Amino acid sequence: MTQPSVLLFDLDGTLINSLPDLTLALNLLRAELDCPPLTLDQAGPMVGDGVSLLVRRALGDALFKEEHVTRFLALYDSHLLDNTVCYPGITALLQRHPAQRLGVVTNKPYRQTLAILEGLGLRQRFGAIIGGDSCTQKKPDPGPLLAALTELGATPQQAVMIGDHHTDLHAGRGAGTATCFCDYGFGNSGGLEYDFLATTANDLLQLFPGTIDA
């Protein structure tokens, strides 16, 4: 396989560990509804398919209402960067690649994605940022990946989709990119095959070394 020159990243569980803040916001919502708190281990598998499904999973079908999504987003807005950090090695990885070769494709709402990237000083590292509401479909649909590639002026054959969830692998496969599964995140591969495996975020620097001069 040709070494990918364009890197598309999922956000949560791939570039950043946002699980403590996501869990905090979910538990604030659950407390308002007189529900006991979730642990990090319970909340982790709920992440990855967009905010509506996240809230539905956290509350259960019987309790869930669409208005709870709006309330969760408001609560999360107040805690986006309380504890959220980049995984070790991510900043070094991004510094070795030019921005026009890097993209973020996440199911997190675009506004919150941008706020987090700006807060962590990463906004300028990416030539394309696609949120969960940037396209008509979310991952696992390949559309968001193809939109990012269009913004980057790249082809699927040049790219790899890097993520910690089977939605990333499905989307990459559908878009025609290579795929890299991040086993250190809080998602799961769903038993799908992938082209590259990162057991820690530092592994990405070895898999996709880039150049010092980027």
Coordinates of C-alpha atoms in Angstrom, one line a residue:
M1 CA 0.0 0.0 0.0
T2 CA 1.3 3.5 -0.9
Q3 CA 2.0 5.6 2.2
P4 CA -0.9 8.1 2.6
S5 CA 0.0 11.7 2.2
V6 CA -3.3 13.1 3.5
L7 CA -4.5 12.4 7.0
L8 CA -8.2 12.7 8.0
F9 CA -8.8 12.4 11.7
D10 CA -11.8 11.7 13.9
L11 CA -11.8 14.0 16.9
D12 CA -13.1 12.4 20.1
G13 CA -11.0 9.4 21.1
T14 CA -8.5 10.0 18.3
L15 CA -7.0 13.5 18.6
I16 CA -8.4 14.4 22.0
N17 CA -9.5 12.7 25.1
S18 CA -12.8 14.5 25.7
L19 CA -14.5 11.7 27.6
P20 CA -14.3 13.3 31.1
D21 CA -16.1 16.5 29.8
L22 CA -18.6 14.6 27.7
T23 CA -19.4 12.4 30.8
L24 CA -19.7 15.5 33.0
A25 CA -22.2 17.1 30.7
L26 CA -24.2 13.9 30.4
N27 CA -24.3 13.5 34.1
L28 CA -25.4 17.1 34.7
L29 CA -28.3 16.3 32.3
R30 CA -29.0 13.0 34.0
A31 CA -29.0 14.8 37.4
E32 CA -31.6 17.2 36.2
L33 CA -33.8 14.2 35.3
D34 CA -33.1 12.5 38.7
C35 CA -31.0 9.8 37.1
P36 CA -27.8 8.4 38.7
P37 CA -24.4 9.4 37.1
L38 CA -22.6 7.4 34.5
T39 CA -19.1 6.2 34.9
L40 CA -16.4 7.0 32.2
D41 CA -16.5 3.3 31.2
Q42 CA -20.3 3.4 30.7
A43 CA -20.2 6.7 28.8
G44 CA -17.3 5.8 26.4
P45 CA -19.1 3.3 24.2
M46 CA -22.0 5.8 23.8
V47 CA -19.8 8.3 21.9
G48 CA -19.1 8.3 18.2
D49 CA -22.4 8.5 16.3
G50 CA -23.4 12.1 16.8
V51 CA -24.9 14.1 19.7
S52 CA -28.5 12.9 19.3
L53 CA -27.6 9.2 19.6
L54 CA -25.2 10.0 22.4
V55 CA -28.0 11.6 24.5
R56 CA -30.5 8.9 23.6
R57 CA -28.0 6.2 24.8
A58 CA -27.3 8.1 28.0
L59 CA -31.0 8.5 28.9
G60 CA -32.6 5.5 27.3
D61 CA -35.4 5.4 24.8
A62 CA -38.1 5.7 27.4
L63 CA -36.8 9.0 28.9
F64 CA -35.3 10.6 25.8
K65 CA -36.8 13.7 24.2
E66 CA -35.3 15.8 21.4
E67 CA -35.3 18.8 23.9
H68 CA -32.7 16.9 25.9
V69 CA -30.2 17.2 23.0
T70 CA -30.5 21.0 23.1
R71 CA -30.0 20.9 26.9
F72 CA -27.0 18.6 26.7
L73 CA -25.4 20.9 24.1
A74 CA -25.9 23.9 26.4
L75 CA -24.4 22.0 29.3
Y76 CA -21.5 20.7 27.3
D77 CA -20.8 24.3 25.9
S78 CA -19.9 25.3 29.5
H79 CA -17.4 22.4 30.0
L80 CA -15.8 21.8 26.6
L81 CA -12.3 22.3 27.8
D82 CA -12.5 21.6 31.6
N83 CA -10.5 18.4 31.2
T84 CA -10.2 17.8 27.5
V85 CA -6.6 17.4 26.2
C86 CA -4.7 16.1 23.2
Y87 CA -3.5 12.6 23.4
P88 CA 0.3 12.4 23.9
G89 CA 2.2 12.7 20.5
I90 CA -0.7 14.3 18.7
T91 CA 0.8 17.9 18.7
A92 CA 4.1 16.6 17.4
L93 CA 2.3 14.6 14.7
L94 CA 0.4 17.5 13.4
Q95 CA 3.5 19.7 13.4
R96 CA 5.1 17.3 10.9
H97 CA 2.4 17.7 8.3
P98 CA 1.3 20.8 6.3
A99 CA -2.2 21.9 7.2
Q100 CA -3.3 21.4 3.6
R101 CA -2.7 17.7 4.1
L102 CA -4.7 17.4 7.3
G103 CA -8.4 17.3 8.0
V104 CA -10.8 16.7 10.9
V105 CA -14.0 14.7 10.1
T106 CA -16.1 14.3 13.2
N107 CA -19.7 13.7 14.1
K108 CA -19.4 16.3 16.9
P109 CA -21.3 19.5 16.0
Y110 CA -19.1 21.9 13.9
R111 CA -19.4 24.8 16.4
Q112 CA -18.1 22.8 19.3
T113 CA -15.5 21.1 17.2
L114 CA -14.1 24.5 16.2
A115 CA -14.2 25.8 19.8
I116 CA -12.2 22.8 21.1
L117 CA -9.6 23.0 18.3
E118 CA -9.2 26.7 18.9
G119 CA -9.0 26.3 22.7
L120 CA -6.3 23.7 22.3
G121 CA -4.4 25.8 19.7
L122 CA -5.0 23.3 16.9
R123 CA -7.3 25.2 14.6
Q124 CA -4.6 26.4 12.2
R125 CA -3.2 22.9 11.8
F126 CA -6.1 21.7 9.6
G127 CA -6.9 22.6 6.1
A128 CA -10.4 21.1 6.4
I129 CA -12.8 20.7 9.4
I130 CA -16.0 18.9 8.9
G131 CA -18.5 18.6 11.8
G132 CA -21.5 16.3 12.3
D133 CA -23.8 19.1 10.9
S134 CA -21.5 20.2 8.1
C135 CA -23.0 17.7 5.6
T136 CA -26.4 16.2 5.1
Q137 CA -25.1 12.8 6.4
K138 CA -22.8 11.9 9.2
K139 CA -20.2 9.1 9.4
P140 CA -20.4 6.2 8.6
D141 CA -21.7 7.8 5.4
P142 CA -18.6 8.6 3.3
G143 CA -19.9 12.0 2.3
P144 CA -18.2 14.0 5.1
L145 CA -14.8 12.4 4.2
L146 CA -15.3 13.2 0.5
A147 CA -16.2 16.8 1.5
A148 CA -13.0 17.1 3.4
L149 CA -11.0 15.7 0.5
T150 CA -12.6 18.2 -1.8
E151 CA -11.5 21.1 0.5
L152 CA -8.0 19.7 0.6
G153 CA -7.8 19.2 -3.1
A154 CA -7.0 15.5 -2.6
T155 CA -8.2 12.1 -3.8
P156 CA -9.3 9.2 -1.7
Q157 CA -6.3 7.2 -2.9
Q158 CA -4.0 9.7 -1.3
A159 CA -5.7 9.6 2.1
V160 CA -6.2 7.6 5.3
M161 CA -9.1 7.9 7.7
I162 CA -7.8 7.7 11.3
G163 CA -10.3 7.0 14.1
D164 CA -11.3 5.0 17.1
H165 CA -14.7 3.9 16.0
H166 CA -16.2 1.6 13.4
T167 CA -18.1 4.5 11.9
D168 CA -14.6 5.9 10.9
L169 CA -13.7 2.6 9.3
H170 CA -17.0 2.3 7.5
A171 CA -16.7 5.8 6.2
G172 CA -13.2 5.4 5.1
R173 CA -14.0 2.2 3.3
G174 CA -17.0 3.8 1.6
A175 CA -15.0 6.8 0.5
G176 CA -12.1 4.7 -0.9
T177 CA -9.4 5.8 1.6
A178 CA -7.1 3.7 3.6
T179 CA -8.1 3.3 7.3
C180 CA -6.3 3.4 10.6
F181 CA -7.9 2.1 13.8
C182 CA -7.0 3.9 17.1
D183 CA -7.2 1.2 19.7
Y184 CA -6.4 3.7 22.5
G185 CA -9.7 5.6 22.1
F186 CA -13.0 4.9 23.6
G187 CA -14.7 3.4 20.5
N188 CA -14.5 0.0 18.9
S189 CA -13.7 -1.4 15.5
G190 CA -16.9 -3.4 15.2
G191 CA -14.9 -6.3 13.9
L192 CA -14.0 -4.4 10.7
E193 CA -10.6 -4.8 9.0
Y194 CA -8.3 -1.8 8.8
D195 CA -5.0 -1.0 7.1
F196 CA -3.1 0.5 10.0
L197 CA -3.3 0.0 13.8
A198 CA -2.3 2.5 16.5
T199 CA -2.4 1.1 20.0
T200 CA -1.2 4.5 21.4
A201 CA -1.4 8.0 19.9
N202 CA 2.4 8.0 19.7
D203 CA 2.1 5.1 17.3
L204 CA 0.6 7.5 14.7
L205 CA 3.9 9.4 14.5
Q206 CA 5.6 6.2 13.5
L207 CA 2.9 5.2 11.1
F208 CA 2.7 8.6 9.4
P209 CA 5.9 10.4 10.2
G210 CA 5.6 13.3 7.8
T211 CA 8.5 15.7 7.6
I212 CA 10.2 18.0 10.2
D213 CA 9.9 21.0 7.9
A214 CA 6.1 20.8 7.5

